PDB file of C-alpha atoms in Angstrom:
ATOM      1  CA  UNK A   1     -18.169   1.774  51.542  1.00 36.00           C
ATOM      2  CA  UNK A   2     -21.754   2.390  50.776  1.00 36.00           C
ATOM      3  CA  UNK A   3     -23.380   0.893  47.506  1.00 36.00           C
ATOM      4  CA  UNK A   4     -25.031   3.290  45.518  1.00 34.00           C
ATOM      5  CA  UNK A   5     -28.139   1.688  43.433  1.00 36.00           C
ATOM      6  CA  UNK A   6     -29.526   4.078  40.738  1.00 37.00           C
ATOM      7  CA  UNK A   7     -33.525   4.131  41.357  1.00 36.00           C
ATOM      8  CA  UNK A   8     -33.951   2.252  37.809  1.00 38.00           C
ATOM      9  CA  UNK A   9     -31.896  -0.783  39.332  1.00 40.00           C
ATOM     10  CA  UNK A  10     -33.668  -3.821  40.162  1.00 39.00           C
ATOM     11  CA  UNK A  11     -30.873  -5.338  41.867  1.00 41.00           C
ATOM     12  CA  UNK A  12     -33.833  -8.440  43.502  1.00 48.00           C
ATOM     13  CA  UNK A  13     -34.266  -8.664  39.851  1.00 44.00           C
ATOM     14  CA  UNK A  14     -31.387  -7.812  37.203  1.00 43.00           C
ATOM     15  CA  UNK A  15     -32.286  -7.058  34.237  1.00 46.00           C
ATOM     16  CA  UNK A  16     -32.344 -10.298  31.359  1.00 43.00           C
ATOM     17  CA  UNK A  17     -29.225 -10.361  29.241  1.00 43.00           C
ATOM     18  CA  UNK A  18     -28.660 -11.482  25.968  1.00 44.00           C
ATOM     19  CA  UNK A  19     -25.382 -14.052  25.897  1.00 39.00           C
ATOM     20  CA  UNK A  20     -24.093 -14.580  22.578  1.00 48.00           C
ATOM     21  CA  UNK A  21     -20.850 -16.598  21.700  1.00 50.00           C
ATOM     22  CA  UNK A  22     -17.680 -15.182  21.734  1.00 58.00           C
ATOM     23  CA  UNK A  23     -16.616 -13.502  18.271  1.00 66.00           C
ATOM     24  CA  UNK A  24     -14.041 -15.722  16.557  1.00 73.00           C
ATOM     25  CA  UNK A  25     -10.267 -15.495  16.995  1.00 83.00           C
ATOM     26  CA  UNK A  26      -7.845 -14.194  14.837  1.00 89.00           C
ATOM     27  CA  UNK A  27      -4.795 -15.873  14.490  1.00 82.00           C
ATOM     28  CA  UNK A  28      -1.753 -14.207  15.004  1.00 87.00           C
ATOM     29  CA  UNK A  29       1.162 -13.504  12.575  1.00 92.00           C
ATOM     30  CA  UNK A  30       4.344 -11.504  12.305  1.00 95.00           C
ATOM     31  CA  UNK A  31       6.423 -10.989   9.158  1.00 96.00           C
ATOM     32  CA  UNK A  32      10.453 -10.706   9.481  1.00 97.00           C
ATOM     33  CA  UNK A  33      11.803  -9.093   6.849  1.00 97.00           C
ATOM     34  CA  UNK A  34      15.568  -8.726   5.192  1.00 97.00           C
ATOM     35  CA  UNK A  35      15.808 -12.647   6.574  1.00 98.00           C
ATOM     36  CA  UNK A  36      18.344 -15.380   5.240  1.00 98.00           C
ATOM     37  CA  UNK A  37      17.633 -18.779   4.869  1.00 98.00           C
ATOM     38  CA  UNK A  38      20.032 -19.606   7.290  1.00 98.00           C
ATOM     39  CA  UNK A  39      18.342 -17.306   9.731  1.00 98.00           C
ATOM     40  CA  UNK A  40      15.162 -19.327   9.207  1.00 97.00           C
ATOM     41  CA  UNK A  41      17.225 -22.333  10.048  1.00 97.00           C
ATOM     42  CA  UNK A  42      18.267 -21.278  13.173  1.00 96.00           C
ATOM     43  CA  UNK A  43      14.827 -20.257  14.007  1.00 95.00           C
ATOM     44  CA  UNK A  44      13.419 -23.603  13.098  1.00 94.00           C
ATOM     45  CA  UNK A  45      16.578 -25.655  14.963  1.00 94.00           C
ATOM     46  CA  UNK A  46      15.763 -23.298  18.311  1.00 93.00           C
ATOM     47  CA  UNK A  47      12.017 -23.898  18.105  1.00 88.00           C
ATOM     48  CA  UNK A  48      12.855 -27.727  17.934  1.00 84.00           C
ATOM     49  CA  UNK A  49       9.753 -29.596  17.823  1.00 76.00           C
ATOM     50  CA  UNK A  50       7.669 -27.646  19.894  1.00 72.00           C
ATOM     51  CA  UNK A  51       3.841 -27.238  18.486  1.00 69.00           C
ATOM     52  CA  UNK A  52       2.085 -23.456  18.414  1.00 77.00           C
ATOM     53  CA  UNK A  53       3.933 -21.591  15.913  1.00 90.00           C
ATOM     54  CA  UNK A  54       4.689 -22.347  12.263  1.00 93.00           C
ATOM     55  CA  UNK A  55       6.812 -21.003  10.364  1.00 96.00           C
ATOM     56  CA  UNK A  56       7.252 -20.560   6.918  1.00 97.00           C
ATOM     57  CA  UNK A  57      10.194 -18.581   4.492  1.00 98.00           C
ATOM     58  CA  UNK A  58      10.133 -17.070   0.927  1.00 97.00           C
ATOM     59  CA  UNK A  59      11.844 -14.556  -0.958  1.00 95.00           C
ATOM     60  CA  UNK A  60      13.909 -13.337   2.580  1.00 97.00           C
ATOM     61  CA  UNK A  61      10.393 -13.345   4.867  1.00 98.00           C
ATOM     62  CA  UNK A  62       9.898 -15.761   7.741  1.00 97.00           C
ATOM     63  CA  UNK A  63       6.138 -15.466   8.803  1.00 96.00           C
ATOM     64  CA  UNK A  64       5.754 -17.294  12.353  1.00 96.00           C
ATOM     65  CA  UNK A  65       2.046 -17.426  12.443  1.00 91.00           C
ATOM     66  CA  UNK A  66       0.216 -18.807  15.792  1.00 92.00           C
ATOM     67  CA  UNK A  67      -2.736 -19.948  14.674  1.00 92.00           C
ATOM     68  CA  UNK A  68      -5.958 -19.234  16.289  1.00 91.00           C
ATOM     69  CA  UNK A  69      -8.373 -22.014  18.104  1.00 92.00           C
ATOM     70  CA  UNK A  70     -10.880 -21.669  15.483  1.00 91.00           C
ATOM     71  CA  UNK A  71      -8.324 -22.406  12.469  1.00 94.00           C
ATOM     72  CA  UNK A  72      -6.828 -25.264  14.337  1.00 93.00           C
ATOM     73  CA  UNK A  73     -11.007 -26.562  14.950  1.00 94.00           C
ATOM     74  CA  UNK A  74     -11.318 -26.131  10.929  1.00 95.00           C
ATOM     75  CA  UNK A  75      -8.004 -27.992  10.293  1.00 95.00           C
ATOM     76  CA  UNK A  76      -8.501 -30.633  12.612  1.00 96.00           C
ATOM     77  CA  UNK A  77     -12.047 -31.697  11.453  1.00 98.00           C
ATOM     78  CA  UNK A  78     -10.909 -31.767   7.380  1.00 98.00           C
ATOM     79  CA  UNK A  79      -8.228 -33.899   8.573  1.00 98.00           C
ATOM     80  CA  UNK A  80      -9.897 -35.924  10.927  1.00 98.00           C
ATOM     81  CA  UNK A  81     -12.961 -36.208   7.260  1.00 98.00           C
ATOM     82  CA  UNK A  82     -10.492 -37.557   4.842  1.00 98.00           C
ATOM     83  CA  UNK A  83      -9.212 -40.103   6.701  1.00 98.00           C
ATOM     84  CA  UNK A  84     -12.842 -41.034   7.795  1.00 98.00           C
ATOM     85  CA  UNK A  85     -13.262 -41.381   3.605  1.00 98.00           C
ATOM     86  CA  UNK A  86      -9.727 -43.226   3.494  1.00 98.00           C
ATOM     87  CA  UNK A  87     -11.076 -45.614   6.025  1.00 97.00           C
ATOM     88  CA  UNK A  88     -14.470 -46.563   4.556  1.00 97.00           C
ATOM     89  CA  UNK A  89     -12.734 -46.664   0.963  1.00 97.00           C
ATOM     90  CA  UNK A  90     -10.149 -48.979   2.039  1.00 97.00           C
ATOM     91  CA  UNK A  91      -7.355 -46.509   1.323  1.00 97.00           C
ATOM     92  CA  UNK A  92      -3.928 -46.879   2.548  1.00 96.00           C
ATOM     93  CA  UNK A  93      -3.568 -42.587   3.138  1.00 96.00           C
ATOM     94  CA  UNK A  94      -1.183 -41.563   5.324  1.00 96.00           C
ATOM     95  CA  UNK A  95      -1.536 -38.183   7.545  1.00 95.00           C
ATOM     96  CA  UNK A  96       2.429 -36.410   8.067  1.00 94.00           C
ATOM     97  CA  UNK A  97       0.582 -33.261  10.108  1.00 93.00           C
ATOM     98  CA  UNK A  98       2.642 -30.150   9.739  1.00 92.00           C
ATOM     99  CA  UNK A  99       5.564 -31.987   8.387  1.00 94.00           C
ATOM    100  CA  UNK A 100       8.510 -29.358   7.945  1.00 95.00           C
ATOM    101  CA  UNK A 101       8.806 -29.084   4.401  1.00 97.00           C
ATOM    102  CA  UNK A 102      11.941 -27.142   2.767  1.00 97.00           C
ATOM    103  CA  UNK A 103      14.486 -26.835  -0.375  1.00 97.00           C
ATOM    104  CA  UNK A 104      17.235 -25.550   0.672  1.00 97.00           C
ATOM    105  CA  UNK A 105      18.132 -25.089  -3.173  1.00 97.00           C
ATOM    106  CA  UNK A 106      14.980 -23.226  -3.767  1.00 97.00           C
ATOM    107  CA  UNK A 107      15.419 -21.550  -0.170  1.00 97.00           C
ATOM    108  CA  UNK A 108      11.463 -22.189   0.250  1.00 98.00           C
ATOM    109  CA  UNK A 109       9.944 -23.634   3.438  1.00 98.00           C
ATOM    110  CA  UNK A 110       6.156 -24.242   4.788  1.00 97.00           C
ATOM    111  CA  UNK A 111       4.565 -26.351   7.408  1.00 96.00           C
ATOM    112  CA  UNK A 112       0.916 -27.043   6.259  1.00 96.00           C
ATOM    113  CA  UNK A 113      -1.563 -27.245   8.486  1.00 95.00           C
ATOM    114  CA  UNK A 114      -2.185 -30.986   7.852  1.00 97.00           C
ATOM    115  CA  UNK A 115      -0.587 -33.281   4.578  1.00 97.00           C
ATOM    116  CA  UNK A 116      -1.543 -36.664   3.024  1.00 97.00           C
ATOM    117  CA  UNK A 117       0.435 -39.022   0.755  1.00 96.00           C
ATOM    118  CA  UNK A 118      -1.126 -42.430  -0.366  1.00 94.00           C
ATOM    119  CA  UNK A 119       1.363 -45.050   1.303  1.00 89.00           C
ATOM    120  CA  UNK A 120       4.592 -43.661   1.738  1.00 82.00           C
ATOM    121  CA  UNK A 121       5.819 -40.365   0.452  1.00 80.00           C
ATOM    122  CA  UNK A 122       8.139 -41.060  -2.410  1.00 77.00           C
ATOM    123  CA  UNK A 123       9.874 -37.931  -2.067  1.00 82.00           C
ATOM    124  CA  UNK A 124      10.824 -35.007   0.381  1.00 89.00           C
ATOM    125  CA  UNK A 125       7.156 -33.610  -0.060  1.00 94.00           C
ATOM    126  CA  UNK A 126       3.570 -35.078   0.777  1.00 96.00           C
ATOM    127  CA  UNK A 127       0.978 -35.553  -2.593  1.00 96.00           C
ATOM    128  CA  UNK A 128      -1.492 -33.377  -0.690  1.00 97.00           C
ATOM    129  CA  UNK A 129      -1.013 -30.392   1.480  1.00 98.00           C
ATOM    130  CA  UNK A 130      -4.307 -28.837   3.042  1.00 98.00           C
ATOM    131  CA  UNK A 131      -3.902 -24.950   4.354  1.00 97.00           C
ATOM    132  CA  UNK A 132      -6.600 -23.371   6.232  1.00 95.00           C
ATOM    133  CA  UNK A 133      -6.935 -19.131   5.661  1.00 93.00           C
ATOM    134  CA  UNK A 134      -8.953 -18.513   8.963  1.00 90.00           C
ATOM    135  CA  UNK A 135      -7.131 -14.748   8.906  1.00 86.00           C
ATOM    136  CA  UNK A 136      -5.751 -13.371   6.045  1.00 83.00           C
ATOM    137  CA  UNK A 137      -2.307 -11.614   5.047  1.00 86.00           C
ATOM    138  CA  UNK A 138       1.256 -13.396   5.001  1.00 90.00           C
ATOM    139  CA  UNK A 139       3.353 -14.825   2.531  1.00 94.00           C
ATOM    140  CA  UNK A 140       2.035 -16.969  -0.913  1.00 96.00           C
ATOM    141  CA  UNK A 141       1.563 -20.065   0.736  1.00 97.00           C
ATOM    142  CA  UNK A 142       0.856 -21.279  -2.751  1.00 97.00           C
ATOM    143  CA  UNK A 143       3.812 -20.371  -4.427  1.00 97.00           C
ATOM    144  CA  UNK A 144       6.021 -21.613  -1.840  1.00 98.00           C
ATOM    145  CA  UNK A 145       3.847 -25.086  -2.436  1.00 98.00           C
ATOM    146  CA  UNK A 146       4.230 -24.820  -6.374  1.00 98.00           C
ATOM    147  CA  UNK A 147       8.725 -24.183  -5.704  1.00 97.00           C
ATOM    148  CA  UNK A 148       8.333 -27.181  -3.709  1.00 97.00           C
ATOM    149  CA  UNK A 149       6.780 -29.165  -5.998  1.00 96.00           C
ATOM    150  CA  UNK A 150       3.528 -30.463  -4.087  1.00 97.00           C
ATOM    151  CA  UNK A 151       1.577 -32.058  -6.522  1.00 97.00           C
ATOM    152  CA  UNK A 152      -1.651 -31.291  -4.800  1.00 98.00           C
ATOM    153  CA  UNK A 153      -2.743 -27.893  -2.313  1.00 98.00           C
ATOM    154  CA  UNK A 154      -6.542 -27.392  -0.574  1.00 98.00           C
ATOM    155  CA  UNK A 155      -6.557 -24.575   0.399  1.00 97.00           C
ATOM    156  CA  UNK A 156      -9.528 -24.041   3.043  1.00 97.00           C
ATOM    157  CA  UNK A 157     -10.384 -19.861   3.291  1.00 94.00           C
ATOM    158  CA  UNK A 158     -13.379 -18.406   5.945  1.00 89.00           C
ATOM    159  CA  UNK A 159     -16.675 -17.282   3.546  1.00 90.00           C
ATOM    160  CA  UNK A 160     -15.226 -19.154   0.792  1.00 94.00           C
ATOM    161  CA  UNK A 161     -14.953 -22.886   2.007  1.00 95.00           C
ATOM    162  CA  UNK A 162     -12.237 -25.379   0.103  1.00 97.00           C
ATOM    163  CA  UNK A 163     -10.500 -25.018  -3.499  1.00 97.00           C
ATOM    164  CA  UNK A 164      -8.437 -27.347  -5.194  1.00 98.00           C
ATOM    165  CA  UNK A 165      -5.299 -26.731  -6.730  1.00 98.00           C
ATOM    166  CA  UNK A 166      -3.117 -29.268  -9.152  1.00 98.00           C
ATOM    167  CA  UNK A 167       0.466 -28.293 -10.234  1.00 98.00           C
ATOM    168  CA  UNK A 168       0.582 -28.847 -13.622  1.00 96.00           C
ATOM    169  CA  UNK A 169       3.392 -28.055 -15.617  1.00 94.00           C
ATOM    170  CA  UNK A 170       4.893 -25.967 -13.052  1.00 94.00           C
ATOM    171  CA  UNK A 171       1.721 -23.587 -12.052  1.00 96.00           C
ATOM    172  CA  UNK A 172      -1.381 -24.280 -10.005  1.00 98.00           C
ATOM    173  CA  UNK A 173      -4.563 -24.797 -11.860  1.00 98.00           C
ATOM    174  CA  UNK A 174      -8.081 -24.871 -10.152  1.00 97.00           C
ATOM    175  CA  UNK A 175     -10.446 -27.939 -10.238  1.00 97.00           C
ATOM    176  CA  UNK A 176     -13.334 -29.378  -9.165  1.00 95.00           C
ATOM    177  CA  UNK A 177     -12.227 -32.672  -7.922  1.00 97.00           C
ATOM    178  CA  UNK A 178      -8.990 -33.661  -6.230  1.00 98.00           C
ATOM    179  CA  UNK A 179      -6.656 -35.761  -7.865  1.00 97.00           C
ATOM    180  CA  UNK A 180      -5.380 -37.457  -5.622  1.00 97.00           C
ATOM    181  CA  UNK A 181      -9.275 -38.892  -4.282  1.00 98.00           C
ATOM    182  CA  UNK A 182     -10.935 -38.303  -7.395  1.00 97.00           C
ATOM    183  CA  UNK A 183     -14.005 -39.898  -6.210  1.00 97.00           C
ATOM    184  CA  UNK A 184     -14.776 -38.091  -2.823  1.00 98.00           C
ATOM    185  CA  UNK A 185     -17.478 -35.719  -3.050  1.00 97.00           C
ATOM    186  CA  UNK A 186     -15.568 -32.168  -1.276  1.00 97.00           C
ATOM    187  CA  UNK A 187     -19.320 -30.250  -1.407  1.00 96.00           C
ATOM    188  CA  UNK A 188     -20.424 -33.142   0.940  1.00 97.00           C
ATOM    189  CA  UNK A 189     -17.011 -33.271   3.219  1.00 97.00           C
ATOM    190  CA  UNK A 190     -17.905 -29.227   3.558  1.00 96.00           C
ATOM    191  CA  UNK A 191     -21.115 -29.758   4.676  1.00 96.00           C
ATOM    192  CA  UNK A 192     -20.378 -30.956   7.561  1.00 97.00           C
ATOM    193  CA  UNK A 193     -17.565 -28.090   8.432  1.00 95.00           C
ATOM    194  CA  UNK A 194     -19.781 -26.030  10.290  1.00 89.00           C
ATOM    195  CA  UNK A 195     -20.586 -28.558  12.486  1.00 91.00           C
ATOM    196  CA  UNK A 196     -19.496 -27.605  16.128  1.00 91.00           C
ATOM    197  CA  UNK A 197     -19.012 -31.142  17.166  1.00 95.00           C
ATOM    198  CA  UNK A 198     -16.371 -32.785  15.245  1.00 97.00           C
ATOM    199  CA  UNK A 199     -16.797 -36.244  16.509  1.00 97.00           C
ATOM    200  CA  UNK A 200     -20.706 -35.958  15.391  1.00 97.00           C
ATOM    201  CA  UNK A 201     -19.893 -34.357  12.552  1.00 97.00           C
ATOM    202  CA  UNK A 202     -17.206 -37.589  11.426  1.00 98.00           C
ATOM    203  CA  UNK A 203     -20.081 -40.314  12.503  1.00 97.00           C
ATOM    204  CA  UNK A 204     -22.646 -38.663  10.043  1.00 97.00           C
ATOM    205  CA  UNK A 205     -20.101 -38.159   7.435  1.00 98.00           C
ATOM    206  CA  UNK A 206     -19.142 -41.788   7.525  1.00 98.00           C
ATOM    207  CA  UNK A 207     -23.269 -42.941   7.655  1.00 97.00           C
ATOM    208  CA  UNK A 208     -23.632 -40.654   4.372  1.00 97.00           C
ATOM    209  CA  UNK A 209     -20.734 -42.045   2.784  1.00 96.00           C
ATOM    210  CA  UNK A 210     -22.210 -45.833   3.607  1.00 94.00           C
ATOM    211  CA  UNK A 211     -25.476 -44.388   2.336  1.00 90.00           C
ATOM    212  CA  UNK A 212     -24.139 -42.986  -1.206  1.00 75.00           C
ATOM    213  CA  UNK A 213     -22.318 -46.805  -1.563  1.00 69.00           C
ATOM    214  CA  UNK A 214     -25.294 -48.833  -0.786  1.00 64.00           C
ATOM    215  CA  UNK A 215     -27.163 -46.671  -3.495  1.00 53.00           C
TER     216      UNK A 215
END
């Protein structure tokens, strides 16, 4: 088979391209409808403890959401910040992942993306659960917190960056600061989200956190 070269092909010399990185994925969610909260037990008893796809339920919906690799690269680095702060403050905080966390009584269920209590959980819910919003759409993740009773939500969203939210007598309110680390400073733990490298991005949080106690 003969190659045909159009006469403005320089094929000794291709043309320069210009490589840019890949646009960012979307994580990927379906809704089931018309759903019982047995039904989502069954689904969560068949997925077992296999990682990939969480799952939460509310008001008859399961969403199984598959999040993408960029949500799990926010997720991971916020984690992977407060418990650099919880290590140079000498805090005992405990990290429980994407702990399960349902009431059957309520028939609400949610796996965060990561949770934190200070020493051990005293009940069947964390004191802090962090949720990232890398695509949006899906079920109130915030009202299934607040029918849980989580004390404490982040909530992480893309163009927006990280909001607090207390439960206080029985609704979410916004704040500043979080209550459960009142003293660490979340407009310095987001400044070093964009970083690409998490490990360089946890060694220069923990030299700024050294710097701020030495002043």
């Amino acid at each position: 088979m003969a190659l045909l070269v159009e006469p403005s092909a320089r094929p000794d010399k291709p043309e320069p391209h210009a490589w840019s990185a890949p646009p960012p994925a979307e994580d990927q969610r379906v809704i089931l409808n018309g759903m019982t909260w047995k039904d989502y037990e069954i689904l969560l008893a068949v997925r077992g403890d296999e990682s990939g796809v969480r799952m939460a339920y509310s008001n008859g919906a399961i969403e199984l959401m598959s999040p993408s690799v960029n949500h799990e690269g926010v997720k991971t680095l916020i984690g992977r910040l407060v418990e650099a702060y919880a290590d140079e403050r000498g805090l005992d905080l405990n990290g429980y992942g994407s702990w399960t966390l349902k009431n059957a009584l309520v028939e609400k269920g949610i796996e965060p993306d990561e949770c934190y209590a200070l020493g051990v959980p005293s009940g069947d819910v964390p004191q802090l659960a962090i949720e990232v919003v890398w695509t949006s759409g899906g079920l109130n993740k915030l009202d299934i917190y607040r029918n849980l009773g989580v004390g404490e939500v982040w909530v992480w969203e893309r163009g927006v960056g990280i909001t607090v939210h207390l439960l206080r007598e029985g609704r979410y309110e916004k704040a500043s600061t979080s209550a459960l680390l009142p003293e660490l400073d979340l407009s310095l733990l987001q400044s070093f989200l964009e970083s690409p490298n998490q490990s360089q991005a946890v060694r220069a949080f923990r030299q700024a956190l050294r710097g701020s106690t030495a002043g």
